[in-house]
Amino acid sequence: MSERLDWIASPTARPLRGEITVPGDKSISHRAIMLSALAEGTSRVEGFLEGEDTRATARIFGQMGVRIEAPSPGERVVRGVGLHGLRAPEDMLDCGNSGTAMRLLCGVLAGQPFDSTLTGDASLSKRPMRRVTGPLAQMGAAIETAEGGVPPLRVRGNGALRGVDYASPIASAQVKSAVLLAGLYAEGETIVTEARPTRDYTERMLAALGWPIEFEPGRARLSGGQALRAIDIVVPADFSSAAFFMVAATVVPGSELVLRGVGMNPRRIGLLHVLRAMGADIVEANRHEAGGEPVADLVVRHAALRGIDVPVEYVADMIDEFPVLFVAAACAEGITTIRGAEELRVKESDRIAVMAAGMRALGIHIEETPDGAVIEAGGLHGGAVESHGDHRCAMAFAVAGAIAGGAITIRDCANVATSFPGFIDLANSCGLAVRTA
Ligand code: S3P
């Protein structure tokens, strides 16, 4: 695990200006490595996120005999081994902080003829895994968790998975993806229906690599026993990383910031809808497609925000953006209410508790509820907050620092490297004032 690192975020001396490009999409980067590793032939990945999470996925496939070259930062050449070409790993497979790596790999490994063990860091080792081991067991997989359904996960080799018709009670792309990936190895048809539609990158990429799949929001269906063919994959900039700058430029007076080439998959842009409903001025320019995904430049100008009741139907489409929404809500006029977001309690940290405690330490009134929060706008003052090693909470507090009355010390920020390497430099380049303590 990375060493402990604290940040100091100071009020901005100037508006946010310029044009920036945030790093590549984390979800797509994980899947690009996984699916091209299982494909026949050589795939090139451009815009790969050089984060600890996605590198963990690449390292794990390396442990299973897949050659992955990195000719330049953000580029990977993956020498696919085919669906049945993975080798038994000699050691445990360490997913670090990454729930996506662990849960999706669980699906892939369930279909292998060899045993394997998935481990993770202290945060990942507390996260619930029965949501994937349960449906995979229905497919015939044998996966043992530690007590309480948490990692490490021991996956027993199994050459005989069968398809499943699984209605997922949780809105989770990781659960859906784990089942679909196991479905590649299963006899017969695998169908996943979801409580609410979630990001569909696994489905889109499977289709792009030539696997027959039917999908629509909330439902996907495929059959086992086909093949994946190598392709070139272009990864757009990560909407979730752009989100910090969308909120920062909205709340800092006088700002006008352009975020280039942001992935605009409809299942990811809930925060854009919510910020607009709060009064934000965010314009999409240069809309086009890259790598089969909608992409746009986002022009963000300062605007006054007002509190809203966040519509529950947007929750899944902005599940990673709630930490920074807490900050936007604190800067809005009136009250913002979040409901139906109990999944936030089992992310890299309990994001409701961590954000509520941090925002309270900065002078904001927040009522925590089991599935959300009621946030009253107010003047933020400086102080010290704990990110609890959660990358997105750390970056959200850095945005709070921009408009606080004094500097904010943010503790335990090393995990920002899991999803957003270079955050501090990029933030300072456009007008934020964040430095290591
Ligand atoms: C992800 C799905 C979401 C999200 C995570 C990435 C993915 O998790 O929070 O950051 O790439 O599939 P859940 O599936 O747990 O909602």
Tab-separated table of C-alpha atoms and ligand atoms in Angstrom:
chain	number	residue	atom	x	y	z
A	1	MET	CA	0.000	0.000	0.000
A	2	SER	CA	1.074	3.594	-0.621
A	3	GLU	CA	2.487	5.588	2.277
A	4	ARG	CA	0.363	8.073	4.171
A	5	LEU	CA	0.166	11.461	2.551
A	6	ASP	CA	-1.633	14.646	3.622
A	7	TRP	CA	-2.604	17.601	1.449
A	8	ILE	CA	-3.310	21.262	2.052
A	9	ALA	CA	-5.975	22.841	-0.149
A	10	SER	CA	-6.076	26.639	0.009
A	11	PRO	CA	-8.672	29.127	-1.217
A	12	THR	CA	-8.041	29.987	-4.851
A	13	ALA	CA	-6.424	33.350	-5.543
A	14	ARG	CA	-7.909	33.437	-9.056
A	15	PRO	CA	-10.722	31.937	-11.127
A	16	LEU	CA	-10.209	28.551	-12.780
A	17	ARG	CA	-9.184	29.011	-16.397
A	18	GLY	CA	-7.734	27.036	-19.260
A	19	GLU	CA	-8.273	23.761	-21.084
A	20	ILE	CA	-7.397	20.511	-19.367
A	21	THR	CA	-7.646	16.790	-20.114
A	22	VAL	CA	-8.169	14.468	-17.169
A	23	PRO	CA	-6.788	10.891	-17.282
A	24	GLY	CA	-8.482	7.959	-19.014
A	25	ASP	CA	-11.637	6.275	-17.809
A	26	LYS	CA	-10.999	3.787	-15.029
A	27	SER	CA	-13.882	1.426	-15.801
A	28	ILE	CA	-13.001	1.229	-19.486
A	29	SER	CA	-9.271	0.819	-18.773
A	30	HIS	CA	-9.887	-2.226	-16.534
A	31	ARG	CA	-12.135	-3.828	-19.130
A	32	ALA	CA	-9.759	-3.003	-21.990
A	33	ILE	CA	-7.005	-5.019	-20.312
A	34	MET	CA	-9.257	-7.887	-19.271
A	35	LEU	CA	-11.045	-8.407	-22.575
A	36	SER	CA	-8.020	-7.863	-24.802
A	37	ALA	CA	-6.088	-10.356	-22.632
A	38	LEU	CA	-8.815	-12.922	-23.349
A	39	ALA	CA	-8.967	-12.077	-27.049
A	40	GLU	CA	-7.154	-13.730	-29.900
A	41	GLY	CA	-4.490	-11.434	-31.301
A	42	THR	CA	-2.806	-8.192	-30.306
A	43	SER	CA	-4.847	-5.216	-29.075
A	44	ARG	CA	-3.662	-1.649	-28.621
A	45	VAL	CA	-5.120	0.457	-25.850
A	46	GLU	CA	-4.798	4.229	-26.073
A	47	GLY	CA	-5.678	6.583	-23.215
A	48	PHE	CA	-5.198	3.815	-20.607
A	49	LEU	CA	-5.455	5.142	-17.055
A	50	GLU	CA	-2.016	4.945	-15.427
A	51	GLY	CA	-3.609	4.521	-12.018
A	52	GLU	CA	-2.761	1.988	-9.326
A	53	ASP	CA	-6.144	0.258	-9.758
A	54	THR	CA	-5.873	-0.320	-13.484
A	55	ARG	CA	-2.194	-1.203	-13.255
A	56	ALA	CA	-3.122	-3.858	-10.696
A	57	THR	CA	-5.425	-5.423	-13.283
A	58	ALA	CA	-2.653	-5.385	-15.897
A	59	ARG	CA	-0.172	-6.889	-13.407
A	60	ILE	CA	-2.597	-9.689	-12.555
A	61	PHE	CA	-3.013	-10.683	-16.206
A	62	GLY	CA	0.788	-10.604	-16.449
A	63	GLN	CA	0.874	-13.118	-13.576
A	64	MET	CA	-1.388	-15.331	-15.669
A	65	GLY	CA	0.917	-15.281	-18.674
A	66	VAL	CA	-0.437	-12.348	-20.717
A	67	ARG	CA	2.287	-10.157	-22.231
A	68	ILE	CA	1.374	-6.506	-21.864
A	69	GLU	CA	3.766	-3.864	-23.136
A	70	ALA	CA	3.688	-0.168	-22.283
A	71	PRO	CA	5.370	1.630	-25.214
A	72	SER	CA	4.480	5.022	-23.713
A	73	PRO	CA	2.427	6.351	-20.785
A	74	GLY	CA	-1.264	5.745	-21.453
A	75	GLU	CA	-0.547	3.144	-24.099
A	76	ARG	CA	-0.688	-0.636	-23.771
A	77	VAL	CA	-0.104	-3.391	-26.264
A	78	VAL	CA	-1.837	-6.543	-25.056
A	79	ARG	CA	-0.870	-9.890	-26.552
A	80	GLY	CA	-4.152	-11.723	-26.077
A	81	VAL	CA	-3.992	-15.406	-25.150
A	82	GLY	CA	-7.559	-16.330	-26.110
A	83	LEU	CA	-10.407	-17.309	-23.799
A	84	HIS	CA	-8.671	-20.493	-22.617
A	85	GLY	CA	-5.040	-19.326	-22.704
A	86	LEU	CA	-4.535	-17.991	-19.154
A	87	ARG	CA	-1.904	-19.770	-17.030
A	88	ALA	CA	-2.305	-20.653	-13.378
A	89	PRO	CA	-0.704	-17.857	-11.305
A	90	GLU	CA	2.071	-18.815	-8.890
A	91	ASP	CA	1.135	-16.210	-6.287
A	92	MET	CA	-1.913	-14.476	-4.943
A	93	LEU	CA	-3.500	-11.878	-7.209
A	94	ASP	CA	-3.392	-8.507	-5.464
A	95	CYS	CA	-6.156	-6.121	-6.558
A	96	GLY	CA	-4.908	-3.324	-4.279
A	97	ASN	CA	-7.725	-0.831	-3.631
A	98	SER	CA	-9.799	-1.875	-6.621
A	99	GLY	CA	-13.280	-3.326	-6.212
A	100	THR	CA	-13.695	-3.357	-9.986
A	101	ALA	CA	-10.565	-5.471	-10.463
A	102	MET	CA	-11.590	-7.960	-7.785
A	103	ARG	CA	-15.234	-8.364	-8.703
A	104	LEU	CA	-14.731	-8.571	-12.471
A	105	LEU	CA	-11.768	-10.922	-12.080
A	106	CYS	CA	-13.887	-13.137	-9.891
A	107	GLY	CA	-16.118	-13.717	-12.909
A	108	VAL	CA	-13.165	-14.440	-15.210
A	109	LEU	CA	-11.410	-16.716	-12.708
A	110	ALA	CA	-14.578	-18.669	-11.941
A	111	GLY	CA	-14.344	-20.005	-15.498
A	112	GLN	CA	-10.695	-21.105	-15.355
A	113	PRO	CA	-9.516	-24.679	-14.848
A	114	PHE	CA	-7.010	-23.561	-12.148
A	115	ASP	CA	-7.278	-22.300	-8.548
A	116	SER	CA	-6.502	-18.689	-7.705
A	117	THR	CA	-6.698	-16.283	-4.764
A	118	LEU	CA	-7.681	-12.628	-4.952
A	119	THR	CA	-6.503	-10.254	-2.224
A	120	GLY	CA	-6.652	-6.518	-1.660
A	121	ASP	CA	-5.625	-3.676	0.625
A	122	ALA	CA	-7.203	-2.829	3.992
A	123	SER	CA	-10.141	-0.978	2.393
A	124	LEU	CA	-10.903	-3.649	-0.218
A	125	SER	CA	-10.580	-6.348	2.440
A	126	LYS	CA	-13.662	-4.913	4.163
A	127	ARG	CA	-15.869	-4.707	1.075
A	128	PRO	CA	-18.777	-7.080	0.401
A	129	MET	CA	-18.080	-9.842	-2.122
A	130	ARG	CA	-21.127	-12.111	-1.709
A	131	ARG	CA	-22.877	-9.904	-4.233
A	132	VAL	CA	-20.626	-11.589	-6.825
A	133	THR	CA	-19.846	-14.950	-5.241
A	134	GLY	CA	-23.616	-15.563	-4.788
A	135	PRO	CA	-24.632	-15.373	-8.460
A	136	LEU	CA	-21.385	-17.073	-9.526
A	137	ALA	CA	-22.208	-19.979	-7.182
A	138	GLN	CA	-25.553	-20.281	-8.992
A	139	MET	CA	-23.483	-20.773	-12.143
A	140	GLY	CA	-21.565	-23.597	-10.486
A	141	ALA	CA	-18.519	-21.646	-9.302
A	142	ALA	CA	-16.812	-22.525	-6.031
A	143	ILE	CA	-15.471	-19.367	-4.383
A	144	GLU	CA	-14.661	-19.062	-0.697
A	145	THR	CA	-14.643	-15.710	1.033
A	146	ALA	CA	-13.250	-14.828	4.435
A	147	GLU	CA	-15.749	-14.615	7.286
A	148	GLY	CA	-18.415	-12.020	6.600
A	149	GLY	CA	-18.189	-12.417	2.827
A	150	VAL	CA	-15.076	-10.275	2.408
A	151	PRO	CA	-11.717	-10.898	0.663
A	152	PRO	CA	-9.490	-12.804	0.254
A	153	LEU	CA	-11.409	-14.851	-2.293
A	154	ARG	CA	-10.297	-18.391	-3.073
A	155	VAL	CA	-11.547	-19.370	-6.497
A	156	ARG	CA	-11.526	-23.115	-7.191
A	157	GLY	CA	-10.763	-24.215	-10.719
A	158	ASN	CA	-13.900	-25.196	-12.536
A	159	GLY	CA	-14.353	-26.237	-16.106
A	160	ALA	CA	-18.118	-26.561	-15.839
A	161	LEU	CA	-20.022	-23.318	-15.372
A	162	ARG	CA	-23.598	-23.097	-16.524
A	163	GLY	CA	-25.520	-20.031	-17.654
A	164	VAL	CA	-27.842	-18.215	-15.285
A	165	ASP	CA	-30.822	-15.895	-15.487
A	166	TYR	CA	-29.858	-13.480	-12.732
A	167	ALA	CA	-31.968	-10.601	-11.460
A	168	SER	CA	-29.475	-8.416	-9.592
A	169	PRO	CA	-31.028	-6.789	-6.518
A	170	ILE	CA	-28.207	-4.204	-6.412
A	171	ALA	CA	-27.607	-1.589	-9.103
A	172	SER	CA	-23.985	-2.609	-9.713
A	173	ALA	CA	-22.064	-2.758	-12.968
A	174	GLN	CA	-19.429	-4.812	-11.171
A	175	VAL	CA	-21.935	-7.530	-10.277
A	176	LYS	CA	-23.440	-7.511	-13.771
A	177	SER	CA	-19.977	-7.659	-15.339
A	178	ALA	CA	-18.756	-10.503	-13.114
A	179	VAL	CA	-21.765	-12.620	-14.122
A	180	LEU	CA	-21.394	-11.762	-17.823
A	181	LEU	CA	-17.666	-12.551	-17.780
A	182	ALA	CA	-18.335	-15.912	-16.140
A	183	GLY	CA	-21.036	-16.332	-18.786
A	184	LEU	CA	-18.329	-16.339	-21.475
A	185	TYR	CA	-17.162	-19.655	-20.012
A	186	ALA	CA	-20.597	-21.060	-19.220
A	187	GLU	CA	-22.632	-23.656	-21.011
A	188	GLY	CA	-25.768	-22.009	-22.391
A	189	GLU	CA	-27.255	-18.587	-21.951
A	190	THR	CA	-26.499	-15.996	-19.269
A	191	ILE	CA	-28.968	-13.174	-18.655
A	192	VAL	CA	-28.567	-10.326	-16.166
A	193	THR	CA	-31.375	-7.944	-15.322
A	194	GLU	CA	-30.736	-5.022	-13.001
A	195	ALA	CA	-32.711	-3.154	-10.362
A	196	ARG	CA	-31.610	0.034	-12.154
A	197	PRO	CA	-29.524	0.281	-15.320
A	198	THR	CA	-25.782	0.649	-14.711
A	199	ARG	CA	-22.782	1.458	-16.894
A	200	ASP	CA	-22.651	-0.876	-19.895
A	201	TYR	CA	-18.953	-0.854	-20.776
A	202	THR	CA	-18.579	-4.625	-20.452
A	203	GLU	CA	-21.454	-5.182	-22.857
A	204	ARG	CA	-20.207	-2.572	-25.351
A	205	MET	CA	-16.668	-3.884	-25.301
A	206	LEU	CA	-17.712	-7.517	-25.634
A	207	ALA	CA	-19.696	-6.520	-28.717
A	208	ALA	CA	-16.740	-4.527	-30.078
A	209	LEU	CA	-14.480	-7.576	-29.688
A	210	GLY	CA	-16.956	-9.651	-31.654
A	211	TRP	CA	-18.829	-11.572	-28.924
A	212	PRO	CA	-22.521	-11.877	-29.771
A	213	ILE	CA	-24.441	-10.062	-27.031
A	214	GLU	CA	-27.845	-8.411	-26.754
A	215	PHE	CA	-28.189	-5.541	-24.351
A	216	GLU	CA	-30.390	-2.637	-23.452
A	217	PRO	CA	-30.523	-0.467	-20.315
A	218	GLY	CA	-31.055	-2.828	-17.369
A	219	ARG	CA	-30.640	-6.106	-19.253
A	220	ALA	CA	-27.897	-8.083	-20.999
A	221	ARG	CA	-27.849	-11.539	-22.519
A	222	LEU	CA	-25.084	-13.669	-24.034
A	223	SER	CA	-24.123	-17.297	-24.555
A	224	GLY	CA	-20.856	-19.030	-23.767
A	225	GLY	CA	-18.440	-20.652	-26.127
A	226	GLN	CA	-17.664	-17.877	-28.612
A	227	ALA	CA	-14.343	-16.073	-29.204
A	228	LEU	CA	-13.053	-12.526	-28.667
A	229	ARG	CA	-11.010	-10.872	-31.396
A	230	ALA	CA	-8.332	-8.245	-30.719
A	231	ILE	CA	-9.135	-4.612	-31.549
A	232	ASP	CA	-7.699	-1.167	-30.897
A	233	ILE	CA	-9.374	0.526	-27.954
A	234	VAL	CA	-9.502	4.279	-27.364
A	235	VAL	CA	-10.252	5.230	-23.756
A	236	PRO	CA	-11.959	8.614	-23.262
A	237	ALA	CA	-11.212	10.930	-20.312
A	238	ASP	CA	-12.932	9.784	-17.124
A	239	PHE	CA	-16.171	11.652	-16.371
A	240	SER	CA	-15.673	10.875	-12.674
A	241	SER	CA	-12.275	12.608	-12.667
A	242	ALA	CA	-13.675	15.528	-14.692
A	243	ALA	CA	-16.413	15.873	-12.061
A	244	PHE	CA	-14.068	17.489	-9.525
A	245	PHE	CA	-13.227	20.235	-12.002
A	246	MET	CA	-16.859	20.636	-13.084
A	247	VAL	CA	-17.792	21.453	-9.514
A	248	ALA	CA	-14.677	23.539	-8.829
A	249	ALA	CA	-15.190	25.772	-11.892
A	250	THR	CA	-18.894	26.074	-11.074
A	251	VAL	CA	-18.338	27.289	-7.523
A	252	VAL	CA	-15.263	29.539	-7.948
A	253	PRO	CA	-16.465	32.984	-9.167
A	254	GLY	CA	-15.210	34.121	-12.560
A	255	SER	CA	-14.158	30.637	-13.689
A	256	GLU	CA	-14.350	29.337	-17.233
A	257	LEU	CA	-12.742	25.963	-17.738
A	258	VAL	CA	-12.746	23.550	-20.660
A	259	LEU	CA	-12.522	19.804	-19.962
A	260	ARG	CA	-11.452	18.048	-23.130
A	261	GLY	CA	-12.580	14.683	-24.505
A	262	VAL	CA	-14.744	13.580	-21.575
A	263	GLY	CA	-16.568	10.235	-21.845
A	264	MET	CA	-20.313	10.960	-21.916
A	265	ASN	CA	-21.807	7.487	-21.638
A	266	PRO	CA	-25.432	8.103	-20.559
A	267	ARG	CA	-24.951	5.786	-17.568
A	268	ARG	CA	-22.170	8.004	-16.201
A	269	ILE	CA	-23.414	11.567	-16.498
A	270	GLY	CA	-25.995	11.754	-13.713
A	271	LEU	CA	-23.955	14.502	-12.044
A	272	LEU	CA	-24.204	16.669	-15.146
A	273	HIS	CA	-28.010	16.465	-15.011
A	274	VAL	CA	-28.041	17.172	-11.302
A	275	LEU	CA	-25.624	20.121	-11.494
A	276	ARG	CA	-27.661	21.618	-14.321
A	277	ALA	CA	-30.835	21.216	-12.266
A	278	MET	CA	-28.982	23.102	-9.494
A	279	GLY	CA	-28.232	25.958	-11.908
A	280	ALA	CA	-24.773	25.064	-13.267
A	281	ASP	CA	-23.621	26.443	-16.620
A	282	ILE	CA	-22.001	23.482	-18.370
A	283	VAL	CA	-22.076	23.332	-22.168
A	284	GLU	CA	-21.140	20.328	-24.286
A	285	ALA	CA	-19.010	21.163	-27.326
A	286	ASN	CA	-17.406	19.063	-30.038
A	287	ARG	CA	-19.602	16.023	-29.409
A	288	HIS	CA	-18.245	13.008	-31.231
A	289	GLU	CA	-17.610	9.291	-30.851
A	290	ALA	CA	-14.284	7.810	-29.815
A	291	GLY	CA	-13.795	4.082	-29.388
A	292	GLY	CA	-17.546	3.537	-29.622
A	293	GLU	CA	-18.264	5.922	-26.728
A	294	PRO	CA	-19.847	9.387	-26.873
A	295	VAL	CA	-17.263	12.030	-25.996
A	296	ALA	CA	-17.499	15.813	-25.594
A	297	ASP	CA	-15.575	18.839	-24.401
A	298	LEU	CA	-17.302	20.397	-21.407
A	299	VAL	CA	-17.208	24.172	-21.048
A	300	VAL	CA	-17.865	24.993	-17.409
A	301	ARG	CA	-18.574	28.571	-16.284
A	302	HIS	CA	-19.136	29.800	-12.761
A	303	ALA	CA	-22.803	29.822	-11.763
A	304	ALA	CA	-24.823	30.196	-8.582
A	305	LEU	CA	-26.253	26.876	-7.414
A	306	ARG	CA	-29.476	26.094	-5.566
A	307	GLY	CA	-30.161	22.977	-3.519
A	308	ILE	CA	-32.397	20.229	-4.913
A	309	ASP	CA	-33.780	16.810	-4.019
A	310	VAL	CA	-31.484	14.591	-6.080
A	311	PRO	CA	-33.780	12.384	-8.197
A	312	VAL	CA	-33.291	8.743	-7.172
A	313	GLU	CA	-33.193	7.687	-10.830
A	314	TYR	CA	-29.853	9.499	-11.201
A	315	VAL	CA	-28.145	7.763	-8.284
A	316	ALA	CA	-26.654	4.817	-10.223
A	317	ASP	CA	-25.552	7.163	-13.024
A	318	MET	CA	-23.515	9.286	-10.597
A	319	ILE	CA	-22.577	6.737	-7.947
A	320	ASP	CA	-18.914	7.846	-7.847
A	321	GLU	CA	-19.736	11.569	-7.907
A	322	PHE	CA	-21.468	11.921	-4.538
A	323	PRO	CA	-18.380	13.050	-2.603
A	324	VAL	CA	-18.025	16.100	-4.844
A	325	LEU	CA	-21.802	16.639	-4.898
A	326	PHE	CA	-21.597	17.129	-1.099
A	327	VAL	CA	-19.272	20.062	-1.824
A	328	ALA	CA	-21.523	21.520	-4.539
A	329	ALA	CA	-24.477	21.204	-2.141
A	330	ALA	CA	-22.595	23.056	0.591
A	331	CYS	CA	-22.098	25.947	-1.882
A	332	ALA	CA	-25.700	25.989	-3.132
A	333	GLU	CA	-28.492	28.120	-1.786
A	334	GLY	CA	-30.854	26.080	0.384
A	335	ILE	CA	-30.986	22.378	1.062
A	336	THR	CA	-29.890	19.387	-1.006
A	337	THR	CA	-31.337	15.967	-0.217
A	338	ILE	CA	-29.771	12.673	-1.283
A	339	ARG	CA	-31.767	9.429	-1.016
A	340	GLY	CA	-31.463	5.893	-2.333
A	341	ALA	CA	-27.661	5.996	-2.227
A	342	GLU	CA	-26.973	3.334	0.442
A	343	GLU	CA	-24.302	1.835	-1.854
A	344	LEU	CA	-22.107	4.785	-0.852
A	345	ARG	CA	-21.643	3.091	2.508
A	346	VAL	CA	-19.706	0.190	0.931
A	347	LYS	CA	-17.410	2.051	-1.452
A	348	GLU	CA	-13.665	2.579	-0.829
A	349	SER	CA	-14.912	4.119	2.432
A	350	ASP	CA	-18.359	4.773	3.895
A	351	ARG	CA	-18.675	7.858	1.734
A	352	ILE	CA	-21.765	9.197	3.483
A	353	ALA	CA	-20.063	9.089	6.880
A	354	VAL	CA	-16.702	10.362	5.626
A	355	MET	CA	-18.144	13.296	3.682
A	356	ALA	CA	-20.610	14.202	6.439
A	357	ALA	CA	-17.872	14.222	9.082
A	358	GLY	CA	-15.530	16.239	6.871
A	359	MET	CA	-18.102	18.802	5.810
A	360	ARG	CA	-19.212	19.222	9.437
A	361	ALA	CA	-15.607	19.886	10.415
A	362	LEU	CA	-15.709	22.698	7.823
A	363	GLY	CA	-18.858	24.271	9.299
A	364	ILE	CA	-21.634	22.698	7.217
A	365	HIS	CA	-24.850	21.310	8.744
A	366	ILE	CA	-25.503	17.796	7.516
A	367	GLU	CA	-27.986	15.226	8.620
A	368	GLU	CA	-26.851	11.725	7.738
A	369	THR	CA	-29.525	9.191	6.780
A	370	PRO	CA	-29.023	5.452	6.170
A	371	ASP	CA	-29.210	5.975	2.386
A	372	GLY	CA	-28.083	9.555	1.928
A	373	ALA	CA	-27.903	12.962	3.572
A	374	VAL	CA	-29.608	16.304	3.946
A	375	ILE	CA	-27.058	19.034	3.324
A	376	GLU	CA	-27.639	22.663	4.247
A	377	ALA	CA	-25.649	25.210	2.300
A	378	GLY	CA	-23.367	27.432	4.331
A	379	GLY	CA	-20.021	29.176	4.450
A	380	LEU	CA	-17.175	26.685	4.491
A	381	HIS	CA	-14.316	27.506	6.825
A	382	GLY	CA	-10.833	26.025	6.908
A	383	GLY	CA	-9.919	23.071	9.104
A	384	ALA	CA	-8.703	19.501	9.041
A	385	VAL	CA	-10.576	16.582	7.500
A	386	GLU	CA	-10.006	12.840	7.144
A	387	SER	CA	-10.382	11.249	3.712
A	388	HIS	CA	-10.018	7.762	5.272
A	389	GLY	CA	-7.850	6.778	2.335
A	390	ASP	CA	-10.705	7.322	-0.101
A	391	HIS	CA	-9.446	8.918	-3.319
A	392	ARG	CA	-12.722	10.547	-4.263
A	393	CYS	CA	-13.324	11.999	-0.804
A	394	ALA	CA	-9.774	13.440	-0.797
A	395	MET	CA	-10.299	15.163	-4.163
A	396	ALA	CA	-13.746	16.415	-3.142
A	397	PHE	CA	-12.237	18.053	-0.056
A	398	ALA	CA	-9.563	19.609	-2.290
A	399	VAL	CA	-12.390	21.258	-4.265
A	400	ALA	CA	-13.924	22.465	-0.987
A	401	GLY	CA	-10.598	24.133	-0.201
A	402	ALA	CA	-10.990	26.358	-3.259
A	403	ILE	CA	-13.937	28.246	-1.773
A	404	ALA	CA	-13.353	27.785	1.972
A	405	GLY	CA	-12.560	30.726	4.230
A	406	GLY	CA	-9.173	29.197	5.095
A	407	ALA	CA	-6.877	26.319	4.201
A	408	ILE	CA	-8.073	22.733	4.613
A	409	THR	CA	-5.704	19.979	5.681
A	410	ILE	CA	-6.821	16.715	4.087
A	411	ARG	CA	-5.424	13.579	5.646
A	412	ASP	CA	-4.590	10.266	3.978
A	413	CYS	CA	-4.589	11.221	0.286
A	414	ALA	CA	-2.108	8.693	-1.166
A	415	ASN	CA	-4.916	6.648	-2.739
A	416	VAL	CA	-5.694	9.456	-5.178
A	417	ALA	CA	-3.046	7.651	-7.247
A	418	THR	CA	-5.494	4.765	-7.679
A	419	SER	CA	-7.707	6.764	-10.042
A	420	PHE	CA	-6.169	10.157	-10.738
A	421	PRO	CA	-2.386	10.259	-10.950
A	422	GLY	CA	-1.224	13.856	-11.445
A	423	PHE	CA	-4.291	15.396	-9.797
A	424	ILE	CA	-2.292	17.986	-7.858
A	425	ASP	CA	-0.362	19.221	-10.892
A	426	LEU	CA	-3.452	19.399	-13.084
A	427	ALA	CA	-5.427	21.137	-10.330
A	428	ASN	CA	-2.743	23.767	-9.845
A	429	SER	CA	-2.362	24.258	-13.597
A	430	CYS	CA	-5.903	25.591	-13.873
A	431	GLY	CA	-6.090	27.663	-10.705
A	432	LEU	CA	-6.720	25.403	-7.701
A	433	ALA	CA	-4.185	25.606	-4.883
A	434	VAL	CA	-3.447	22.121	-3.557
A	435	ARG	CA	-0.106	20.898	-2.268
A	436	THR	CA	1.294	18.064	-0.209
A	437	ALA	CA	1.586	18.962	3.489
B	1	S3P	C1	-17.623	0.364	-11.570
B	1	S3P	C2	-18.877	0.251	-11.032
B	1	S3P	C3	-19.314	0.999	-9.845
B	1	S3P	C4	-18.379	2.167	-9.536
B	1	S3P	C5	-16.925	1.788	-9.636
B	1	S3P	C6	-16.599	1.280	-11.022
B	1	S3P	C7	-17.274	-0.441	-12.760
B	1	S3P	O1	-19.308	0.119	-8.736
B	1	S3P	O2	-18.653	2.681	-8.251
B	1	S3P	O3	-16.097	2.905	-9.352
B	1	S3P	O4	-16.245	-0.155	-13.407
B	1	S3P	O5	-18.030	-1.375	-13.071
B	1	S3P	P1	-20.573	-0.803	-8.379
B	1	S3P	O6	-20.715	-1.821	-9.421
B	1	S3P	O7	-20.238	-1.392	-7.035
B	1	S3P	O8	-21.741	0.132	-8.317
